Coordinates of C-alpha atoms and ligand atoms in Angstrom, one line a residue:
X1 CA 21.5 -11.3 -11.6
X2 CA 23.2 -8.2 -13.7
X3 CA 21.0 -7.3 -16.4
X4 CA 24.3 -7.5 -18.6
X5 CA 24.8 -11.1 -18.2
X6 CA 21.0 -12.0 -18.9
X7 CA 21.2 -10.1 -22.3
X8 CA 24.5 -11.7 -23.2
X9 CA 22.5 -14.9 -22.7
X10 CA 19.6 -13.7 -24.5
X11 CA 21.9 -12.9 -27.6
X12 CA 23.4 -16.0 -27.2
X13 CA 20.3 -17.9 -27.1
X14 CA 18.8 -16.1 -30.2
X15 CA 21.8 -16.9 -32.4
X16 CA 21.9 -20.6 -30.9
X17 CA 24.8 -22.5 -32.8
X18 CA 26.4 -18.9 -34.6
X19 CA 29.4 -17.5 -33.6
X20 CA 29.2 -13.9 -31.9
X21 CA 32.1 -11.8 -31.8
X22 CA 33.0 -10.3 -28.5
X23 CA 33.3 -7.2 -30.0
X24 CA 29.7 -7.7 -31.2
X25 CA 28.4 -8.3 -28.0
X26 CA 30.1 -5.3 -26.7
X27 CA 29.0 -2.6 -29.7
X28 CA 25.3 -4.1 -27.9
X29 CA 25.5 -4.0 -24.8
X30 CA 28.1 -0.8 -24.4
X31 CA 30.2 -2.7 -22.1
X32 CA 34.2 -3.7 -22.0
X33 CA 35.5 -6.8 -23.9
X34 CA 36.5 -8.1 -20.1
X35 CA 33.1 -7.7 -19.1
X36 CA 31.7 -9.9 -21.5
X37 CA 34.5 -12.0 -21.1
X38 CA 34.1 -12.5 -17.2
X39 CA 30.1 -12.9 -17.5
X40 CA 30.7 -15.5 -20.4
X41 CA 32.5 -17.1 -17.6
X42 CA 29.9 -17.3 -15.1
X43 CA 27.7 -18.8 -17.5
X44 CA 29.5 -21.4 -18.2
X45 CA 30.1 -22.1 -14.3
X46 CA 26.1 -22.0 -14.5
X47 CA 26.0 -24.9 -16.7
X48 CA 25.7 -23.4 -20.3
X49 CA 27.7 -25.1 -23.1
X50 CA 29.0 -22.3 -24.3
X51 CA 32.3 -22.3 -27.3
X52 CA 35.0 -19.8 -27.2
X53 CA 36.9 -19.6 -30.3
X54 CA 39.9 -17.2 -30.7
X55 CA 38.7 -14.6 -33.6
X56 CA 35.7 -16.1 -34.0
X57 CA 33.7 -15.0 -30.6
X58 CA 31.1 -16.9 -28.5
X59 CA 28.9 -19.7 -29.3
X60 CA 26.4 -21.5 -27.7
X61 CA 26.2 -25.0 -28.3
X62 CA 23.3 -26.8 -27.0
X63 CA 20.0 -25.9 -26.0
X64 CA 20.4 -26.1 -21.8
X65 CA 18.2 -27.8 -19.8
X66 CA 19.9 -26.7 -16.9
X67 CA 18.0 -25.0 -14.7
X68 CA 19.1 -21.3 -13.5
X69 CA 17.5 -17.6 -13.1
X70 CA 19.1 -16.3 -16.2
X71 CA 17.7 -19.3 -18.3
X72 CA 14.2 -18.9 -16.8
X73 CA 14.1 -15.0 -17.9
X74 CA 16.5 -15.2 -20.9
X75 CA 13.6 -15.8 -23.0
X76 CA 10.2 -15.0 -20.9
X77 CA 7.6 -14.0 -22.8
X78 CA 5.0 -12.4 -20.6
X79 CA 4.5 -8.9 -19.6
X80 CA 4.3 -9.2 -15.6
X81 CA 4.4 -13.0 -14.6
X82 CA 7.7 -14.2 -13.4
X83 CA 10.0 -11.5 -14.2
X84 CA 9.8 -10.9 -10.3
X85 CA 11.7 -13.8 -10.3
X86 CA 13.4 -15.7 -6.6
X87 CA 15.5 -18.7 -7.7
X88 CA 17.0 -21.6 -5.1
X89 CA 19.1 -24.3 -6.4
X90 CA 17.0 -26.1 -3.3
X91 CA 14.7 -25.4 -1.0
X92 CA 12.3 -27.0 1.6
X93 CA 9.4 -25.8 -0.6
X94 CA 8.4 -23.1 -3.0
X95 CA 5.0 -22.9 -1.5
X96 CA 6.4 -22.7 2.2
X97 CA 8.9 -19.4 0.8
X98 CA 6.0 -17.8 -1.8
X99 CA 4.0 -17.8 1.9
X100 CA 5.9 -15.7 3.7
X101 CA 7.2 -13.7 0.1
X102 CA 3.2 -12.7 0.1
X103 CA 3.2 -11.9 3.3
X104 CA 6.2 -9.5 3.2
X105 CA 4.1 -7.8 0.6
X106 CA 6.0 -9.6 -2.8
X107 CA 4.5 -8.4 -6.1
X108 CA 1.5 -9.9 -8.0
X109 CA 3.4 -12.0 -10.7
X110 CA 6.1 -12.7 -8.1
X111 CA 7.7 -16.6 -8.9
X112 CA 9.4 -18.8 -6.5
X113 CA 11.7 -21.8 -8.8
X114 CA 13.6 -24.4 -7.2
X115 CA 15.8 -27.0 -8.5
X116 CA 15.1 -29.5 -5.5
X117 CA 12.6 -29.2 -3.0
X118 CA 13.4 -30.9 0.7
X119 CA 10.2 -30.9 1.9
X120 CA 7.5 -30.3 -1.3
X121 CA 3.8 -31.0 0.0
X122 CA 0.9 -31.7 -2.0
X123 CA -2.9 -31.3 -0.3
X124 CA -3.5 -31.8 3.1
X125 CA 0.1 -32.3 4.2
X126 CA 1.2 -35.0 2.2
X127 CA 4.4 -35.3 0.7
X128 CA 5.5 -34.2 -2.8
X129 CA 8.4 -35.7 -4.4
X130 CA 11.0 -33.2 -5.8
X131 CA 14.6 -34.2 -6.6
X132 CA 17.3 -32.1 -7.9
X133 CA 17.1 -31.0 -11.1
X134 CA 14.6 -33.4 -12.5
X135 CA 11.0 -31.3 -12.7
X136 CA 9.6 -27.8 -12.4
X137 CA 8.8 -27.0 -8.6
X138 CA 7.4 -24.1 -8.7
X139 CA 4.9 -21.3 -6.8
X140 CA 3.2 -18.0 -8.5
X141 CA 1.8 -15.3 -6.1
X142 CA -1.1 -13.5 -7.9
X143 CA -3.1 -10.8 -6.1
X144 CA -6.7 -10.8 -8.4
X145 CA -9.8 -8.6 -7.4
X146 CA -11.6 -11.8 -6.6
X147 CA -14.4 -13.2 -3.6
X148 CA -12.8 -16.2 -1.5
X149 CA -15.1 -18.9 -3.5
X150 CA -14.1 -17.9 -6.9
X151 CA -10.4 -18.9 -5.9
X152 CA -11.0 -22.7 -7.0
X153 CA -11.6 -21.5 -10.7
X154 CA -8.2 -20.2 -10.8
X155 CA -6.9 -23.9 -9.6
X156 CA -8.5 -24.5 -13.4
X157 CA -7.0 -22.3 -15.0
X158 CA -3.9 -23.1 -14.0
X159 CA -4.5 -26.8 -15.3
X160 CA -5.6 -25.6 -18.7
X161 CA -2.4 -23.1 -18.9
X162 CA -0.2 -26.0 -18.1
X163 CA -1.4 -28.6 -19.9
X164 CA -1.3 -26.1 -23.0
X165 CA 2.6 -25.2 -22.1
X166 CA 3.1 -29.3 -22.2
X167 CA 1.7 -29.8 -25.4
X168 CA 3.4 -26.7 -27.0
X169 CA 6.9 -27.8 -25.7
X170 CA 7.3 -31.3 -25.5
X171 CA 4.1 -32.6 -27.9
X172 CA 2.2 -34.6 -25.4
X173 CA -1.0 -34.4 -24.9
X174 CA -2.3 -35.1 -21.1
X175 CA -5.6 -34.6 -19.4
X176 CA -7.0 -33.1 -16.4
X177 CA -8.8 -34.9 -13.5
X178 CA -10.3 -32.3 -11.5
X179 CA -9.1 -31.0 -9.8
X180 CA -5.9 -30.4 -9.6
X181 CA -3.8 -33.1 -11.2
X182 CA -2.4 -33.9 -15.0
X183 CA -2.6 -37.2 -16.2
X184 CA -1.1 -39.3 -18.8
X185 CA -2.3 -42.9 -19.5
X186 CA -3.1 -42.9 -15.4
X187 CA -0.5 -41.4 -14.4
X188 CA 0.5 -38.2 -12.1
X189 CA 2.9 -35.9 -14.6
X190 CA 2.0 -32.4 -12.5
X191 CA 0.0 -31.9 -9.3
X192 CA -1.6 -28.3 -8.5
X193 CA -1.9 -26.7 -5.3
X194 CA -3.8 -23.3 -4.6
X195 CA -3.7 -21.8 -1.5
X196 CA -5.0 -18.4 -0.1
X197 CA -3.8 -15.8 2.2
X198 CA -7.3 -13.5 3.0
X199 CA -8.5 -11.2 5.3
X200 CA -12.5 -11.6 5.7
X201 CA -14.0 -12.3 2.3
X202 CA -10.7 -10.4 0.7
X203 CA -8.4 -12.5 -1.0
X204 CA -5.1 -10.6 -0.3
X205 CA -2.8 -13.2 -2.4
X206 CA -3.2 -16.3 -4.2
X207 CA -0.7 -18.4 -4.1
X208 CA -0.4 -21.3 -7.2
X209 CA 2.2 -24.4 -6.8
X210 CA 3.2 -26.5 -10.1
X211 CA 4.6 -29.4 -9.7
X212 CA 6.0 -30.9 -12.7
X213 CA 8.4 -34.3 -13.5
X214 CA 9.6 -33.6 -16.9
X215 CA 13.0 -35.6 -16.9
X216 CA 13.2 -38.4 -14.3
X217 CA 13.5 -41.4 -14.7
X218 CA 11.6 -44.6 -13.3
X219 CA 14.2 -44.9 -11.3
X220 CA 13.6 -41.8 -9.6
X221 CA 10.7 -42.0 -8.3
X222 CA 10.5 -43.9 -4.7
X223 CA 8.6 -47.2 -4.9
X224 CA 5.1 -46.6 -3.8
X225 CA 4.9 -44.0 -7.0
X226 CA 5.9 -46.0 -9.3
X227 CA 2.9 -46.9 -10.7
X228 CA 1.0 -44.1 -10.3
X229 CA 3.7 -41.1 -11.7
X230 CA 5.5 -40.5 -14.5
X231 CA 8.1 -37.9 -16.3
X232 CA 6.9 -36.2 -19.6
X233 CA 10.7 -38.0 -20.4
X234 CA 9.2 -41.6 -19.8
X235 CA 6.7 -40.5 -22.1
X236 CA 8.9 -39.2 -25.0
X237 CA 12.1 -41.0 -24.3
X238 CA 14.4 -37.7 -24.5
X239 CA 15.2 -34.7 -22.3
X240 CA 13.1 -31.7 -22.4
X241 CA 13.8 -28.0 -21.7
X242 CA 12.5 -27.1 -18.6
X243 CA 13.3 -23.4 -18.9
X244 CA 11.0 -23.2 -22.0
X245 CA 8.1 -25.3 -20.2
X246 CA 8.3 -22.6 -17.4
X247 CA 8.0 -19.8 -19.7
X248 CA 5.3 -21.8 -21.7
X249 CA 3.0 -22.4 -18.7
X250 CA 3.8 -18.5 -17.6
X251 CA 2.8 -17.4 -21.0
X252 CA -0.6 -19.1 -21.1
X253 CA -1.6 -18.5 -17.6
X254 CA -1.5 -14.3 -18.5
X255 CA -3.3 -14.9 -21.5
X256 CA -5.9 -16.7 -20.0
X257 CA -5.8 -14.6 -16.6
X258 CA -6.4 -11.5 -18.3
X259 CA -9.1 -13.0 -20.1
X260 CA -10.7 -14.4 -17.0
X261 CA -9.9 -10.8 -14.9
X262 CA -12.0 -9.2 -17.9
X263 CA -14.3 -11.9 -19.1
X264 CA -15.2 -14.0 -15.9
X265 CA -14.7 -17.5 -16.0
X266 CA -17.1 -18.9 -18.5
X267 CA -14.5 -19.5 -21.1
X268 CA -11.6 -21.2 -18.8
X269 CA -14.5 -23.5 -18.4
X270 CA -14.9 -24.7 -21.9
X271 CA -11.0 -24.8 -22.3
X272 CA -11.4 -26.9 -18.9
X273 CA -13.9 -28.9 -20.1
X274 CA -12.3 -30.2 -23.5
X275 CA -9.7 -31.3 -21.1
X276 CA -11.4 -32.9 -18.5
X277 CA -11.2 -36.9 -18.5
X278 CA -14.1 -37.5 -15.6
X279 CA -16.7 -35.8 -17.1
X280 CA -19.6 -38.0 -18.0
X281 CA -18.1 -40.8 -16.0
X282 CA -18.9 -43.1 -13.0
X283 CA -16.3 -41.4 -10.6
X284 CA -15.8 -42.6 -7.1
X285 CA -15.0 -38.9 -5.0
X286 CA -13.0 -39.5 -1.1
X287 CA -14.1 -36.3 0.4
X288 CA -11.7 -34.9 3.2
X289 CA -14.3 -36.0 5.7
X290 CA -13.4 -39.2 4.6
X291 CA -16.4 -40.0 3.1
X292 CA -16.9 -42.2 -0.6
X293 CA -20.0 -40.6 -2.6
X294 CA -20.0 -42.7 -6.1
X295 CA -22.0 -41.2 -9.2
X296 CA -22.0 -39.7 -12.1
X297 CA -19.6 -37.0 -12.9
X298 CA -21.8 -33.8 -14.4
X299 CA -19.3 -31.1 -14.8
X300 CA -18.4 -27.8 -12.9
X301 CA -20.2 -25.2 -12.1
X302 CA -19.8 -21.5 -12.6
X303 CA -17.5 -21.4 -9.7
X304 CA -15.2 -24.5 -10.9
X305 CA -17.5 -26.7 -7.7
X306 CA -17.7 -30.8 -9.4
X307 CA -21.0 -31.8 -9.6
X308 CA -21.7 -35.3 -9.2
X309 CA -25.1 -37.7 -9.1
X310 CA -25.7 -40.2 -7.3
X311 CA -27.9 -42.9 -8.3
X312 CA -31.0 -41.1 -6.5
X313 CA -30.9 -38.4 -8.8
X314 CA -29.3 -35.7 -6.0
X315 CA -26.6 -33.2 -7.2
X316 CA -23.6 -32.8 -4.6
X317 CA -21.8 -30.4 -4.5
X318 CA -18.3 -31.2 -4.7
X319 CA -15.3 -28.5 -2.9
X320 CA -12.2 -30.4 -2.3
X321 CA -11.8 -34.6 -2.7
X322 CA -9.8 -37.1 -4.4
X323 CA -11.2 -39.3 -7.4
X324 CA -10.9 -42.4 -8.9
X325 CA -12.2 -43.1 -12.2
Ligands
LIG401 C1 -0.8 -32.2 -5.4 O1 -1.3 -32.7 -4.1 O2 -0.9 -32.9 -6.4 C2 -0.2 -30.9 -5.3 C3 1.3 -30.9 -5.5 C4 1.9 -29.6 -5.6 C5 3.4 -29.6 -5.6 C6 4.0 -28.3 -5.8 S1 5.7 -28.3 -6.2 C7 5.9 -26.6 -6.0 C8 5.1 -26.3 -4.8 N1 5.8 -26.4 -3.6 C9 5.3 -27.3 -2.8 O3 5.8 -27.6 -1.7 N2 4.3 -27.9 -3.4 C10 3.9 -27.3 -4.7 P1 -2.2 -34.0 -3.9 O4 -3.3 -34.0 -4.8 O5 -2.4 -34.0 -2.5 O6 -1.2 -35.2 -4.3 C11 -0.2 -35.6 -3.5 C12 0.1 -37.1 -3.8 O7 0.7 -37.2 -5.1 C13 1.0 -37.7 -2.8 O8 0.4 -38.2 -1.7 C14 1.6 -38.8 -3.7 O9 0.8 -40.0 -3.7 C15 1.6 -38.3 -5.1 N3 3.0 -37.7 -5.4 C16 3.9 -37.2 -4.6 N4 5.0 -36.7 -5.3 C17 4.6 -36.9 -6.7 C18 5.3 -36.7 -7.9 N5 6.5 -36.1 -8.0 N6 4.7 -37.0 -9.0 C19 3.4 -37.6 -9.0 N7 2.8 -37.9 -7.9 C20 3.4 -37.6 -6.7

């Protein structure tokens, strides 16, 4: 994307419903009056409402929710996540390209964003549902200092970062249920999946997948999730930005990376706790074994691990399992 288009953007953005003469824009940006004129253009092809009014200049009229690279980095906030940024109108899966991105050597910070995903894929191969230009589909590379078991923690603090960027964008408040999905009222609104690339006991990339719906409708989701997802728009009943949630969620999770790079983990997992919604329940956890251990749901540990106790007073150790509360 020329750096010239994303500032004229950025200046559009920043005086949202003004008009800004060309000659403005140009005086700025030291470029020709045709230059701003053709990248105006291309914006507009990109989706963005923007006005042209003879002796007036440019104006944008509406905030976009259109999805696109230069409204993902017009207004990014942080100092190294996501500028790095590769954007598909539609892809098989973010998490399938940030792979082989990390393995080509892509930058820590590095973000894959698609508007559709063909084949999204949640946990253990199963399917993730990602239609055009409905939700955030996305995959972070990060390359932390860290030992292979401390990797779960950072499934964590994703959630917390997230559910943070929800609340600050669109008001709602969900929860987490550990440990990787974000829930309103029951229902699925984003699903988390952290996966590694290592070599011994070296993490060489982490690689984090959001899945978000923000505005589908019922209607878009296929029967048998019906009743168990849900759009931050069902919840609201109005559109939201999704450019804005992306650079929300992008902003938290540096703020609270750094912290956890320099300070360990110990205060993600208060922030994670005053989130949780299973803690202190009667939980029911499906281990990938296949096996149902019911009982009490303590907390985490130090290393993000569920603890839950049974009925004879033993502690397990939980690493990876779906639960029902
Ligand atoms: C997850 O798996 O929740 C992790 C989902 C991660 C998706 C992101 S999107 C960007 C990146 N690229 C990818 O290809 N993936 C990541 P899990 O806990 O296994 O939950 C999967 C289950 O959630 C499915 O079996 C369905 O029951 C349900 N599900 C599928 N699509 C959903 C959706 N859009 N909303 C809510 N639930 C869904």
């Amino acid at each position: 994307l020329s750096k010239t288009k994303n500032r004229i953007l950025k200046m559009l953005v920043d005086h949202q419903n003004e008009y800004l003469s060309g000659q403005k824009i140009c005086d700025c940006l030291g470029c020709s009056r045709t230059a701003v004129w053709k990248h105006i253009k291309d914006l507009q092809k990109e989706g963005f409402k923007i006005d042209s009014v003879q002796k007036k200049g440019y104006r944008m009229t509406a905030p976009s929710h259109h999805l696109s690279e230069a409204n993902i980095l017009s207004s990014l906030k942080t100092k190294k996540l996501g500028h790095n940024l590769k954007f598909h109108e539609t892809l098989p899966s973010t998490q399938k390209e940030a792979h082989h991105l990390a393995e080509d050597g892509a930058a820590d910070g590095t973000l894959v964003v698609a508007d559709e995903q063909s084949t999204g894929r949640g946990r253990l191969g199963r399917e993730w549902h990602s239609p055009m230009g409905t939700g955030i589909w996305m995959s972070l590379i990060i390359r932390p200092d860290i030992a292979l078991h401390q990797t779960p923690q950072l499934t964590l603090l994703t959630s917390v970062a997230v559910v943070k960027a929800i609340h600050d964008i669109t008001g709602v408040e969900c929860g987490i249920k550990w440990p990787n999905d974000i829930l309103y009222n029951g229902k699925k609104i984003v699903g988390i999946l952290t996966e590694l690339q290592a070599e011994a006991s070296h993490v060489k990339a982490i690689i984090i997948g959001i899945g978000m719906n923000v505005n589908a409708d019922a209607a878009d989701f296929p029967d048998e999730l019906k009743k168990r997802a849900a759009s931050i728009k069902s919840l609201t009943g109005r559109e939201h930005d999704r450019p804005a949630i992306i650079q929300a969620i992008l902003k938290h999770f540096e703020l609270l990376y750094n912290t956890y790079l320099e300070e360990g983990f110990e205060i993600i997992k208060l922030l994670w706790e005053s989130y949780a919604l299973s803690l202190g329940k009667e939980i029911y956890a499906r281990t990938v074994k296949g096996d149902t251990i019911k009982g009490l749901a303590k907390g985490i540990d130090d290393e993000g691990v569920l603890l839950l106790e049974t009925r004879d007073g033993t502690v397990h150790h939980i690493y990876s399992a779906d639960i029902e509360i």
